mmCIF file of C-alpha atoms in Angstrom:
data_model
loop_
_atom_site.group_PDB
_atom_site.id
_atom_site.type_symbol
_atom_site.label_atom_id
_atom_site.label_comp_id
_atom_site.label_asym_id
_atom_site.label_seq_id
_atom_site.Cartn_x
_atom_site.Cartn_y
_atom_site.Cartn_z
ATOM 1 C CA ASP Y 269 67.789 82.764 165.155
ATOM 2 C CA ARG Y 270 70.658 82.803 162.759
ATOM 3 C CA GLN Y 271 72.194 79.403 162.298
ATOM 4 C CA ARG Y 272 75.919 78.924 161.921
ATOM 5 C CA MET Y 273 77.746 76.125 160.220
ATOM 6 C CA ILE Y 274 80.697 75.114 162.331
ATOM 7 C CA LEU Y 275 83.314 73.019 160.547
ATOM 8 C CA ASP Y 276 85.760 70.890 162.416
ATOM 9 C CA ASP Y 277 89.378 70.347 161.443
ATOM 10 C CA GLY Y 278 88.500 67.206 159.505
ATOM 11 C CA TRP Y 279 87.213 69.096 156.459
ATOM 12 C CA GLU Y 280 90.762 69.680 155.219
ATOM 13 C CA ASN Y 281 91.272 65.923 154.796
ATOM 14 C CA ASP Y 282 87.871 65.295 153.267
ATOM 15 C CA PHE Y 283 88.290 63.570 149.878
ATOM 16 C CA SER Y 284 85.121 65.096 148.448
ATOM 17 C CA TYR Y 285 86.221 68.579 149.393
ATOM 18 C CA GLY Y 286 89.639 68.045 147.825
ATOM 19 C CA ARG Y 287 88.084 66.795 144.598
ATOM 20 C CA LEU Y 288 85.785 69.822 144.583
ATOM 21 C CA MET Y 289 88.745 72.181 144.998
ATOM 22 C CA ASN Y 290 90.585 70.465 142.143
ATOM 23 C CA SER Y 291 87.535 70.903 139.951
ATOM 24 C CA VAL Y 292 87.344 74.585 140.858
ATOM 25 C CA GLY Y 293 91.037 74.973 140.044
ATOM 26 C CA LYS Y 294 90.522 73.365 136.637
ATOM 27 C CA LEU Y 295 87.590 75.666 135.976
ATOM 28 C CA LYS Y 296 89.743 78.684 136.782
ATOM 29 C CA ARG Y 297 92.416 77.487 134.388
ATOM 30 C CA ILE Y 298 89.822 76.891 131.694
ATOM 31 C CA ARG Y 299 88.404 80.363 132.197
ATOM 32 C CA ASN Y 300 91.853 81.830 131.637
ATOM 33 C CA MET Y 301 92.622 79.646 128.633
ATOM 34 C CA TYR Y 302 93.010 81.262 125.246
ATOM 35 C CA PHE Y 303 94.865 80.641 122.047
ATOM 36 C CA ALA Y 304 96.140 83.102 119.474
ATOM 37 C CA ILE Y 305 97.129 82.727 115.838
ATOM 38 C CA HIS Y 306 99.392 85.310 114.193
ATOM 39 C CA ILE Y 307 99.855 85.196 110.437
ATOM 40 C CA LEU Y 308 101.945 87.481 108.215
ATOM 41 C CA ASP Y 309 100.928 87.611 104.550
ATOM 42 C CA PRO Y 310 103.187 89.477 102.082
ATOM 43 C CA PHE Y 311 102.019 90.737 98.731
ATOM 44 C CA PRO Y 312 103.496 93.217 96.225
ATOM 45 C CA GLY Y 313 102.235 96.748 96.601
ATOM 46 C CA SER Y 314 102.647 99.612 94.148
ATOM 47 C CA TRP Y 315 106.400 99.844 94.730
ATOM 48 C CA TRP Y 316 107.222 97.812 97.814
ATOM 49 C CA TRP Y 317 106.145 94.672 99.635
ATOM 50 C CA GLN Y 318 103.107 95.126 101.863
ATOM 51 C CA CYS Y 319 102.733 92.979 104.985
ATOM 52 C CA LEU Y 320 99.236 92.141 106.165
ATOM 53 C CA SER Y 321 99.570 90.856 109.705
ATOM 54 C CA TRP Y 322 96.463 89.499 111.352
ATOM 55 C CA SER Y 323 95.841 87.523 114.496
ATOM 56 C CA ILE Y 324 92.907 85.716 116.084
ATOM 57 C CA ARG Y 325 92.616 85.470 119.860
ATOM 58 C CA VAL Y 326 89.951 83.248 121.409
ATOM 59 C CA ASN Y 327 89.070 83.443 125.124
ATOM 60 C CA PHE Y 328 87.079 80.700 126.805
ATOM 61 C CA ASP Y 329 84.490 81.736 129.407
ATOM 62 C CA TYR Y 330 85.192 85.393 128.668
ATOM 63 C CA GLY Y 331 85.011 87.441 131.866
ATOM 64 C CA GLY Y 332 83.288 84.620 133.729
ATOM 65 C CA SER Y 333 80.223 84.953 131.506
ATOM 66 C CA GLY Y 334 80.367 81.396 130.205
ATOM 67 C CA GLN Y 335 80.774 82.619 126.633
ATOM 68 C CA VAL Y 336 83.533 82.102 124.110
ATOM 69 C CA LYS Y 337 84.812 85.382 122.706
ATOM 70 C CA SER Y 338 87.090 85.786 119.707
ATOM 71 C CA ARG Y 339 88.840 88.909 118.512
ATOM 72 C CA LEU Y 340 90.404 89.557 115.126
ATOM 73 C CA THR Y 341 93.087 92.229 114.783
ATOM 74 C CA TYR Y 342 94.912 93.172 111.626
ATOM 75 C CA ASP Y 343 97.396 95.749 110.404
ATOM 76 C CA LEU Y 344 98.668 96.644 106.935
ATOM 77 C CA THR Y 345 102.132 98.193 106.790
ATOM 78 C CA GLU Y 346 105.211 98.209 104.620
ATOM 79 C CA CYS Y 347 107.343 95.163 105.294
ATOM 80 C CA SER Y 348 110.578 95.837 107.128
ATOM 81 C CA ASP Y 349 113.811 94.156 106.089
ATOM 82 C CA THR Y 350 113.623 91.835 109.101
ATOM 83 C CA GLU Y 351 110.139 90.647 108.142
ATOM 84 C CA LEU Y 352 111.164 90.232 104.511
ATOM 85 C CA GLU Y 353 114.229 88.182 105.418
ATOM 86 C CA ALA Y 354 112.080 85.867 107.538
ATOM 87 C CA LEU Y 355 109.572 85.518 104.715
ATOM 88 C CA PHE Y 356 112.290 84.923 102.115
ATOM 89 C CA LEU Y 357 113.713 82.104 104.221
ATOM 90 C CA GLU Y 358 110.309 80.432 104.192
ATOM 91 C CA ASP Y 359 109.737 81.046 100.481
ATOM 92 C CA PRO Y 360 112.962 81.781 98.519
ATOM 93 C CA ARG Y 361 110.930 82.600 95.403
ATOM 94 C CA LEU Y 362 109.888 85.891 96.993
ATOM 95 C CA ALA Y 363 113.489 87.105 97.110
ATOM 96 C CA GLY Y 364 113.602 87.416 93.324
ATOM 97 C CA GLU Y 365 110.519 89.635 93.328
ATOM 98 C CA ARG Y 366 111.665 92.262 95.815
ATOM 99 C CA TYR Y 367 110.563 95.721 94.829
ATOM 100 C CA THR Y 368 112.652 98.866 95.232
ATOM 101 C CA HIS Y 369 110.851 101.873 96.641
ATOM 102 C CA PRO Y 370 111.518 104.959 94.477
ATOM 103 C CA VAL Y 371 111.441 107.171 97.561
ATOM 104 C CA LEU Y 372 114.740 105.598 98.619
ATOM 105 C CA TYR Y 373 116.312 107.258 95.576
ATOM 106 C CA LEU Y 374 114.214 110.418 95.450
ATOM 107 C CA LEU Y 375 114.958 111.510 99.016
ATOM 108 C CA PRO Y 376 118.761 111.745 98.576
ATOM 109 C CA LEU Y 377 118.282 113.575 95.271
ATOM 110 C CA LEU Y 378 116.088 116.122 97.056
ATOM 111 C CA CYS Y 379 117.974 116.380 100.340
ATOM 112 C CA LEU Y 380 121.484 116.826 98.965
ATOM 113 C CA PRO Y 381 120.664 119.762 96.623
ATOM 114 C CA LEU Y 382 118.779 121.457 99.459
ATOM 115 C CA THR Y 383 121.804 121.032 101.689
ATOM 116 C CA LEU Y 384 124.160 122.472 99.083
ATOM 117 C CA LEU Y 385 121.772 125.358 98.390
ATOM 118 C CA SER Y 386 121.479 126.221 102.079
ATOM 119 C CA ALA Y 387 125.245 126.107 102.531
ATOM 120 C CA ALA Y 388 125.770 128.329 99.471
ATOM 121 C CA LEU Y 389 123.185 130.867 100.645
ATOM 122 C CA ALA Y 390 124.631 130.951 104.148
ATOM 123 C CA THR Y 391 128.157 131.439 102.808
ATOM 124 C CA ARG Y 392 127.039 134.242 100.488
ATOM 125 C CA SER Y 393 125.126 135.998 103.251
ATOM 126 C CA TYR Y 394 128.074 135.653 105.616
ATOM 127 C CA ILE Y 395 130.481 137.112 103.043
ATOM 128 C CA LEU Y 396 128.160 140.032 102.308
ATOM 129 C CA ARG Y 397 127.753 140.876 105.980
ATOM 130 C CA ARG Y 398 131.456 140.728 106.734
ATOM 131 C CA GLY Y 399 132.155 142.802 103.638
ATOM 132 C CA GLY Y 400 129.772 145.433 104.929
ATOM 133 C CA LEU Y 401 131.559 145.492 108.279
ATOM 134 C CA ARG Y 402 134.892 146.280 106.662
ATOM 135 C CA SER Y 403 133.450 149.491 105.238
ATOM 136 C CA THR Y 404 133.483 151.052 108.725
ATOM 137 C CA GLY Y 405 136.554 152.887 109.881
ATOM 138 C CA ASP Y 406 136.455 152.177 113.612
ATOM 139 C CA THR Y 407 138.859 149.290 114.277
ATOM 140 C CA ASN Y 408 137.507 148.427 117.733
ATOM 141 C CA ASP Y 409 133.921 148.470 116.520
ATOM 142 C CA LEU Y 410 134.955 146.307 113.573
ATOM 143 C CA LEU Y 411 136.539 143.647 115.794
ATOM 144 C CA VAL Y 412 133.598 143.523 118.183
ATOM 145 C CA ARG Y 413 131.022 143.242 115.402
ATOM 146 C CA GLU Y 414 133.069 140.648 113.512
ATOM 147 C CA LEU Y 415 133.101 138.446 116.602
ATOM 148 C CA ALA Y 416 129.373 138.903 117.048
ATOM 149 C CA VAL Y 417 128.636 138.027 113.444
ATOM 150 C CA GLY Y 418 131.219 135.273 113.167
ATOM 151 C CA TRP Y 419 130.440 133.329 116.349
ATOM 152 C CA LEU Y 420 127.096 134.466 117.774
ATOM 153 C CA ASP Y 421 125.012 134.811 114.617
ATOM 154 C CA PRO Y 422 121.805 132.837 115.341
ATOM 155 C CA TRP Y 423 121.002 132.471 111.648
ATOM 156 C CA LEU Y 424 124.375 130.931 110.942
ATOM 157 C CA ILE Y 425 123.727 128.397 113.716
ATOM 158 C CA PHE Y 426 120.256 127.772 112.284
ATOM 159 C CA VAL Y 427 121.668 127.149 108.809
ATOM 160 C CA LEU Y 428 124.255 124.729 110.168
ATOM 161 C CA ALA Y 429 121.498 122.877 112.028
ATOM 162 C CA ALA Y 430 119.414 122.773 108.832
ATOM 163 C CA ASN Y 431 122.364 121.359 106.914
ATOM 164 C CA ALA Y 432 122.833 118.708 109.598
ATOM 165 C CA VAL Y 433 119.154 117.722 109.405
ATOM 166 C CA GLN Y 434 119.263 117.499 105.618
ATOM 167 C CA ALA Y 435 122.470 115.470 105.654
ATOM 168 C CA THR Y 436 120.941 113.126 108.238
ATOM 169 C CA ALA Y 437 117.860 112.702 106.044
ATOM 170 C CA ALA Y 438 120.069 111.839 103.074
ATOM 171 C CA LEU Y 439 121.997 109.274 105.109
ATOM 172 C CA GLN Y 440 118.763 107.749 106.404
ATOM 173 C CA CYS Y 441 117.604 107.265 102.819
ATOM 174 C CA ILE Y 442 120.695 105.256 101.961
ATOM 175 C CA GLN Y 443 120.414 102.959 104.974
ATOM 176 C CA ARG Y 444 118.328 99.827 104.989
ATOM 177 C CA ALA Y 445 114.712 100.223 105.993
ATOM 178 C CA ASP Y 446 113.629 98.899 109.372
ATOM 179 C CA LYS Y 447 110.994 99.636 111.983
ATOM 180 C CA THR Y 448 112.960 102.605 113.386
ATOM 181 C CA ALA Y 449 113.712 104.224 110.009
ATOM 182 C CA ASP Y 450 110.838 103.500 107.657
ATOM 183 C CA VAL Y 451 109.669 105.555 104.706
ATOM 184 C CA TYR Y 452 107.351 107.712 106.814
ATOM 185 C CA TRP Y 453 110.178 108.668 109.178
ATOM 186 C CA ARG Y 454 112.382 109.614 106.230
ATOM 187 C CA LEU Y 455 109.641 111.732 104.686
ATOM 188 C CA SER Y 456 109.143 113.515 108.014
ATOM 189 C CA LEU Y 457 112.870 114.166 108.304
ATOM 190 C CA LEU Y 458 112.915 115.489 104.745
ATOM 191 C CA GLY Y 459 109.984 117.787 105.523
ATOM 192 C CA VAL Y 460 111.788 119.277 108.522
ATOM 193 C CA GLY Y 461 114.927 119.850 106.458
ATOM 194 C CA ALA Y 462 112.931 121.404 103.616
ATOM 195 C CA GLY Y 463 111.118 123.697 106.052
ATOM 196 C CA MET Y 464 114.393 124.890 107.552
ATOM 197 C CA ALA Y 465 115.796 125.479 104.062
ATOM 198 C CA TRP Y 466 112.663 127.467 103.195
ATOM 199 C CA LEU Y 467 113.177 129.747 106.203
ATOM 200 C CA THR Y 468 116.800 130.227 105.216
ATOM 201 C CA LEU Y 469 115.727 131.140 101.689
ATOM 202 C CA LEU Y 470 113.239 133.694 103.040
ATOM 203 C CA ARG Y 471 116.012 135.341 105.023
ATOM 204 C CA TYR Y 472 118.231 135.421 101.959
ATOM 205 C CA LEU Y 473 115.449 137.090 99.945
ATOM 206 C CA GLN Y 474 115.494 139.999 102.392
ATOM 207 C CA PHE Y 475 118.313 141.378 100.246
ATOM 208 C CA PHE Y 476 115.794 141.578 97.366
ATOM 209 C CA PRO Y 477 112.699 143.404 98.720
ATOM 210 C CA THR Y 478 110.413 142.667 95.755
ATOM 211 C CA TYR Y 479 110.914 138.902 95.827
ATOM 212 C CA TYR Y 480 110.863 138.829 99.620
ATOM 213 C CA VAL Y 481 107.488 140.593 99.811
ATOM 214 C CA LEU Y 482 106.078 138.311 97.102
ATOM 215 C CA ILE Y 483 107.237 135.062 98.736
ATOM 216 C CA ARG Y 484 106.218 136.172 102.216
ATOM 217 C CA THR Y 485 102.754 137.182 100.988
ATOM 218 C CA LEU Y 486 102.268 133.827 99.272
ATOM 219 C CA SER Y 487 103.493 131.897 102.310
ATOM 220 C CA ARG Y 488 100.909 133.642 104.494
ATOM 221 C CA ALA Y 489 98.043 133.625 101.996
ATOM 222 C CA LEU Y 490 98.194 130.041 100.742
ATOM 223 C CA PRO Y 491 97.553 128.325 104.138
ATOM 224 C CA ARG Y 492 94.519 130.556 104.695
ATOM 225 C CA LEU Y 493 93.175 129.780 101.228
ATOM 226 C CA LEU Y 494 93.605 126.057 101.824
#
């Protein structure tokens, strides 16, 4: 026969039971207890301050196993301006040793000439195409084709977009570095602008068949060789 334990209503007021429940509650809180330490250590890198952030997290009774588990995480990145300002407030001597990243000056010097070159090539191509249209004698055909070239030319729109990307990259280089606009983001933006300028240059070289064939052959052969 299976025995059953029947409890009356008095168990709720039992002092021993209440003390047992309090002990169980404390054990649950202890099992969920942990503490974490987060430390940010700055040190000069090659050109810019590097921030080594590391933290230690200790869990008591990890997963109900009765063991104490600790975990160490770390990350090495370039310090943002916000992190540097906080560190400089703690140690003013660091402010006199701030490094200037050369990329902040190199990116505008590279982006702005690319922008001017793309604009010059687009203007020259546009003038050549419109000059070729004026050689036709049909007035109606001239007007229709001028509208198509002047307003619906996809390459002209592409060049304007490339100029906008390059100008944005140059402006990003001048702004202060933070977590949303760090050096890696600026390099990526520069790469996109340079790639768009390269495509524009390839189109411009179509007017010179020898150079166009040479550049196009190299652009297709080099990635395969690498």
